[in-house]
Amino acid sequence: DQQVKQNSPSLSVQEGRISILNCDYTNSMFDYFLWYKKYPAEGPTFLISISSIKDKNEDGRFTVFLNKSAKHLSLHIVPSQPGDSAVYFCAASVIQGAQKLVFGQGTRLTINP
Amino acid sequence: DAGVTQSPTHLIKTRGQHVTLRCSPISGHKSVSWYQQVLGQGPQFIFQYYEKEERGRGNFPDRFSARQFPNYSSELNVNALLLGDSALYLCASSSPGQGIIEQYFGPGTRLTVT
């Protein structure tokens, strides 16, 4: 059972425009959400996170939105830059206990010049 | 500050063999987690260790085991290797006791089983 889903395997965006990556989850116990970026042959790099008590968190060009009623989160990148081309994973966790991260399948973002 | 380090970078083993992967967390982080990533999928949780005790285990067979040492480094051991164990093995460190819930990943060990 896929508890965290990224339904778009790939996304292509023009440089300077907004990139929006989406993620859905099914487990209402999740209370912490994270986005990671991954380049080939490297480990995932932490980008931004959000607690379930918030609905928005912003860090520079990156903003994460959380809609708990819809069990949906999204990552906005504005403006998109060529270096943003990578695979993006959303992950969910429960703060108490083992804090294991449950990852989505990833979305490959390509920024076109 | 050094990030999470893992060794070796790449490894080729034969079916039935045993492998040990190593991880050093970020200085000051007391928790290490292990993940397996196969091509085209997100990482899958294998283990979490915190203060040298196992805090969680994913849906992996008993052939997978791990431990954490007093200096918070960790080893992941896999016995009786199968072809399906070929994957990127990722180690992540965090420090939940200090409110650092985010997990920071190392570069991974690419294991190929032939």
Coordinates of C-alpha atoms in Angstrom, one line a residue:
Chain A
D1 CA 0.0 0.0 0.0
Q2 CA 1.6 3.2 -1.2
Q3 CA 1.0 5.6 1.7
V4 CA 2.7 8.6 -0.1
K5 CA 2.1 9.1 -3.8
Q6 CA 3.6 11.5 -6.3
N7 CA 1.4 11.0 -9.3
S8 CA 3.5 12.9 -11.8
P9 CA 6.7 11.0 -12.8
S10 CA 8.0 14.0 -14.6
L11 CA 7.5 17.8 -15.0
S12 CA 9.1 20.2 -17.5
V13 CA 9.1 24.0 -16.7
Q14 CA 10.7 27.0 -18.4
E15 CA 13.5 28.8 -16.6
G16 CA 12.1 31.7 -14.5
R17 CA 8.6 30.2 -14.2
I18 CA 7.0 28.5 -11.2
S19 CA 7.5 24.8 -10.6
I20 CA 4.8 23.0 -8.7
L21 CA 5.3 19.5 -7.4
N22 CA 2.5 17.6 -5.8
C23 CA 2.2 14.8 -3.3
D24 CA -0.7 13.0 -1.7
Y25 CA -0.7 10.8 1.4
T26 CA -3.2 8.4 2.9
N27 CA -2.1 7.9 6.5
S28 CA -3.6 10.6 8.8
M29 CA -1.1 9.7 11.5
F30 CA 1.7 11.5 9.5
D31 CA 2.5 14.8 11.2
Y32 CA 5.7 15.9 9.6
F33 CA 6.4 16.3 5.9
L34 CA 9.6 16.8 4.0
W35 CA 10.9 17.5 0.5
Y36 CA 14.2 16.2 -0.8
K37 CA 16.0 16.8 -4.1
K38 CA 18.2 14.1 -5.6
Y39 CA 20.9 14.3 -8.3
P40 CA 22.2 11.2 -10.0
A41 CA 24.8 9.3 -8.0
E42 CA 24.2 11.4 -4.9
G43 CA 22.1 11.0 -1.8
P44 CA 18.9 13.0 -1.3
T45 CA 19.4 16.5 -0.2
F46 CA 16.9 18.0 2.4
L47 CA 15.1 21.0 1.0
I48 CA 12.3 22.1 3.3
S49 CA 9.8 20.6 5.8
I50 CA 6.5 21.4 7.4
S51 CA 4.8 20.3 10.6
S52 CA 1.1 19.3 10.4
I53 CA 0.3 22.3 12.7
K54 CA 1.2 24.6 9.9
D55 CA -0.2 25.0 6.4
K56 CA 2.7 26.9 4.8
N57 CA 6.4 27.1 5.2
E58 CA 8.7 29.2 3.1
D59 CA 12.5 29.2 2.6
G60 CA 13.9 31.4 -0.1
R61 CA 12.6 30.2 -3.5
F62 CA 11.0 27.2 -1.9
T63 CA 7.5 27.1 -0.4
V64 CA 5.7 24.0 0.9
F65 CA 1.9 24.0 1.3
L66 CA 0.0 21.5 3.4
N67 CA -3.7 20.8 3.0
K68 CA -4.5 18.3 5.8
S69 CA -8.2 17.9 4.9
A70 CA -7.2 16.8 1.4
K71 CA -4.1 15.0 2.6
H72 CA -2.1 16.9 0.0
L73 CA 1.1 18.8 0.0
S74 CA 2.9 20.8 -2.7
L75 CA 6.3 22.3 -3.3
H76 CA 6.5 25.6 -5.2
I77 CA 9.8 26.7 -6.6
V78 CA 9.9 30.4 -7.8
P79 CA 11.7 31.3 -9.9
S80 CA 12.8 28.0 -11.4
Q81 CA 16.5 27.8 -12.3
P82 CA 18.4 25.2 -14.4
G83 CA 20.2 23.9 -11.3
D84 CA 16.8 22.9 -9.9
S85 CA 16.6 20.0 -12.5
A86 CA 16.6 16.9 -10.4
V87 CA 14.3 14.2 -8.9
Y88 CA 12.2 15.5 -6.1
F89 CA 10.9 13.2 -3.4
C90 CA 8.2 14.0 -0.8
A91 CA 8.4 12.1 2.5
A92 CA 6.1 11.8 5.5
S93 CA 6.9 10.9 9.1
V94 CA 5.4 10.5 12.5
I95 CA 7.4 12.7 15.0
Q96 CA 7.0 10.3 17.9
G97 CA 8.6 6.8 17.8
A98 CA 10.9 5.6 15.1
Q99 CA 10.4 8.6 12.8
K100 CA 10.9 6.5 9.7
L101 CA 10.4 8.5 6.5
V102 CA 7.9 7.2 4.0
F103 CA 8.8 8.4 0.5
G104 CA 6.8 8.9 -2.6
Q105 CA 8.1 7.6 -5.9
G106 CA 9.7 10.9 -7.0
T107 CA 9.0 13.5 -9.7
R108 CA 11.8 14.3 -12.2
L109 CA 11.8 18.1 -12.7
T110 CA 13.5 19.5 -15.8
I111 CA 14.0 23.2 -16.1
N112 CA 14.4 24.3 -19.7
P113 CA 16.4 27.4 -20.7
Chain B
D1 CA 31.2 20.5 9.0
A2 CA 31.4 17.0 7.4
G3 CA 28.2 15.5 6.3
V4 CA 27.1 11.9 6.5
T5 CA 29.8 9.6 5.1
Q6 CA 29.3 6.1 3.8
S7 CA 31.7 3.4 2.7
P8 CA 32.3 1.8 0.3
T9 CA 30.9 3.8 -2.6
H10 CA 30.4 0.8 -4.8
L11 CA 30.4 -2.9 -4.1
I12 CA 29.9 -6.0 -6.3
K13 CA 29.0 -9.3 -4.6
T14 CA 27.9 -12.7 -5.6
R15 CA 24.6 -14.3 -4.6
G16 CA 24.8 -16.0 -1.2
Q17 CA 27.6 -13.8 0.0
H18 CA 27.5 -11.4 3.0
V19 CA 28.0 -7.6 2.9
T20 CA 28.7 -4.9 5.5
L21 CA 28.0 -1.3 4.8
R22 CA 29.3 1.5 7.0
C23 CA 28.0 5.0 7.9
S24 CA 29.3 7.9 10.0
P25 CA 26.6 10.5 11.0
I26 CA 27.0 14.2 11.1
S27 CA 28.9 15.2 14.2
G28 CA 26.5 15.6 17.1
H29 CA 23.7 13.5 15.6
K30 CA 22.8 10.5 17.6
S31 CA 20.4 8.8 15.3
V32 CA 21.2 6.8 12.1
S33 CA 18.6 5.4 9.7
W34 CA 19.1 3.0 6.8
Y35 CA 17.1 3.0 3.5
Q36 CA 17.2 1.0 0.4
Q37 CA 16.5 2.6 -2.9
V38 CA 15.9 0.6 -6.1
L39 CA 15.7 2.2 -9.5
G40 CA 12.6 4.2 -10.1
Q41 CA 11.3 4.2 -6.6
G42 CA 11.7 6.2 -3.5
P43 CA 13.9 5.1 -0.6
Q44 CA 12.4 2.4 1.6
F45 CA 13.1 2.4 5.4
I46 CA 15.1 -0.5 6.8
F47 CA 16.2 0.5 10.3
Q48 CA 16.5 3.4 12.7
Y49 CA 19.0 3.4 15.6
Y50 CA 19.0 6.1 18.3
E51 CA 21.5 6.1 21.1
K52 CA 22.7 2.6 20.1
E53 CA 19.2 1.1 20.4
E54 CA 17.0 -0.1 17.5
R55 CA 14.0 2.3 17.4
G56 CA 12.3 0.9 14.3
R57 CA 12.5 -1.7 11.6
G58 CA 11.0 -1.7 8.1
N59 CA 9.5 -4.6 6.2
F60 CA 12.8 -6.4 5.4
P61 CA 13.8 -10.0 6.1
D62 CA 16.0 -11.1 9.0
R63 CA 18.9 -11.3 6.5
F64 CA 19.2 -7.6 7.2
S65 CA 20.7 -6.5 10.5
A66 CA 22.3 -3.4 11.8
R67 CA 24.0 -1.9 14.8
Q68 CA 25.2 1.4 16.2
F69 CA 28.4 1.9 17.9
P70 CA 29.3 4.2 20.9
N71 CA 30.6 6.9 18.5
Y72 CA 27.1 6.7 16.8
S73 CA 28.5 5.3 13.6
S74 CA 26.6 2.3 12.2
E75 CA 26.9 -0.8 10.1
L76 CA 24.3 -2.5 8.0
N77 CA 24.8 -6.2 7.4
V78 CA 23.0 -8.3 4.7
N79 CA 23.5 -12.1 4.7
A80 CA 22.7 -14.6 1.9
L81 CA 22.6 -11.9 -0.8
L82 CA 19.9 -12.2 -3.4
L83 CA 19.8 -10.6 -6.9
G84 CA 17.0 -8.4 -5.6
D85 CA 19.2 -6.9 -3.0
S86 CA 20.9 -4.9 -5.7
A87 CA 20.2 -1.3 -4.8
L88 CA 21.5 2.0 -3.5
Y89 CA 21.8 1.8 0.3
L90 CA 21.4 5.2 2.0
C91 CA 22.3 6.2 5.5
A92 CA 20.7 9.2 7.1
S93 CA 21.5 11.0 10.4
S94 CA 19.3 13.1 12.6
S95 CA 19.1 14.2 16.2
P96 CA 15.5 14.0 17.4
G97 CA 16.5 14.6 21.0
Q98 CA 17.7 18.0 19.9
G99 CA 14.6 18.7 17.8
I100 CA 16.4 17.8 14.6
I101 CA 13.8 15.7 13.0
E102 CA 15.0 16.2 9.4
Q103 CA 17.2 13.4 8.2
Y104 CA 20.3 14.2 6.3
F105 CA 21.5 11.6 3.8
G106 CA 24.9 10.4 2.8
P107 CA 25.9 9.7 -0.8
G108 CA 24.9 6.0 -0.6
T109 CA 26.6 2.7 -1.3
R110 CA 25.7 1.2 -4.7
L111 CA 25.5 -2.6 -4.2
T112 CA 25.3 -4.9 -7.2
V113 CA 24.6 -8.6 -6.6
T114 CA 25.5 -10.9 -9.5

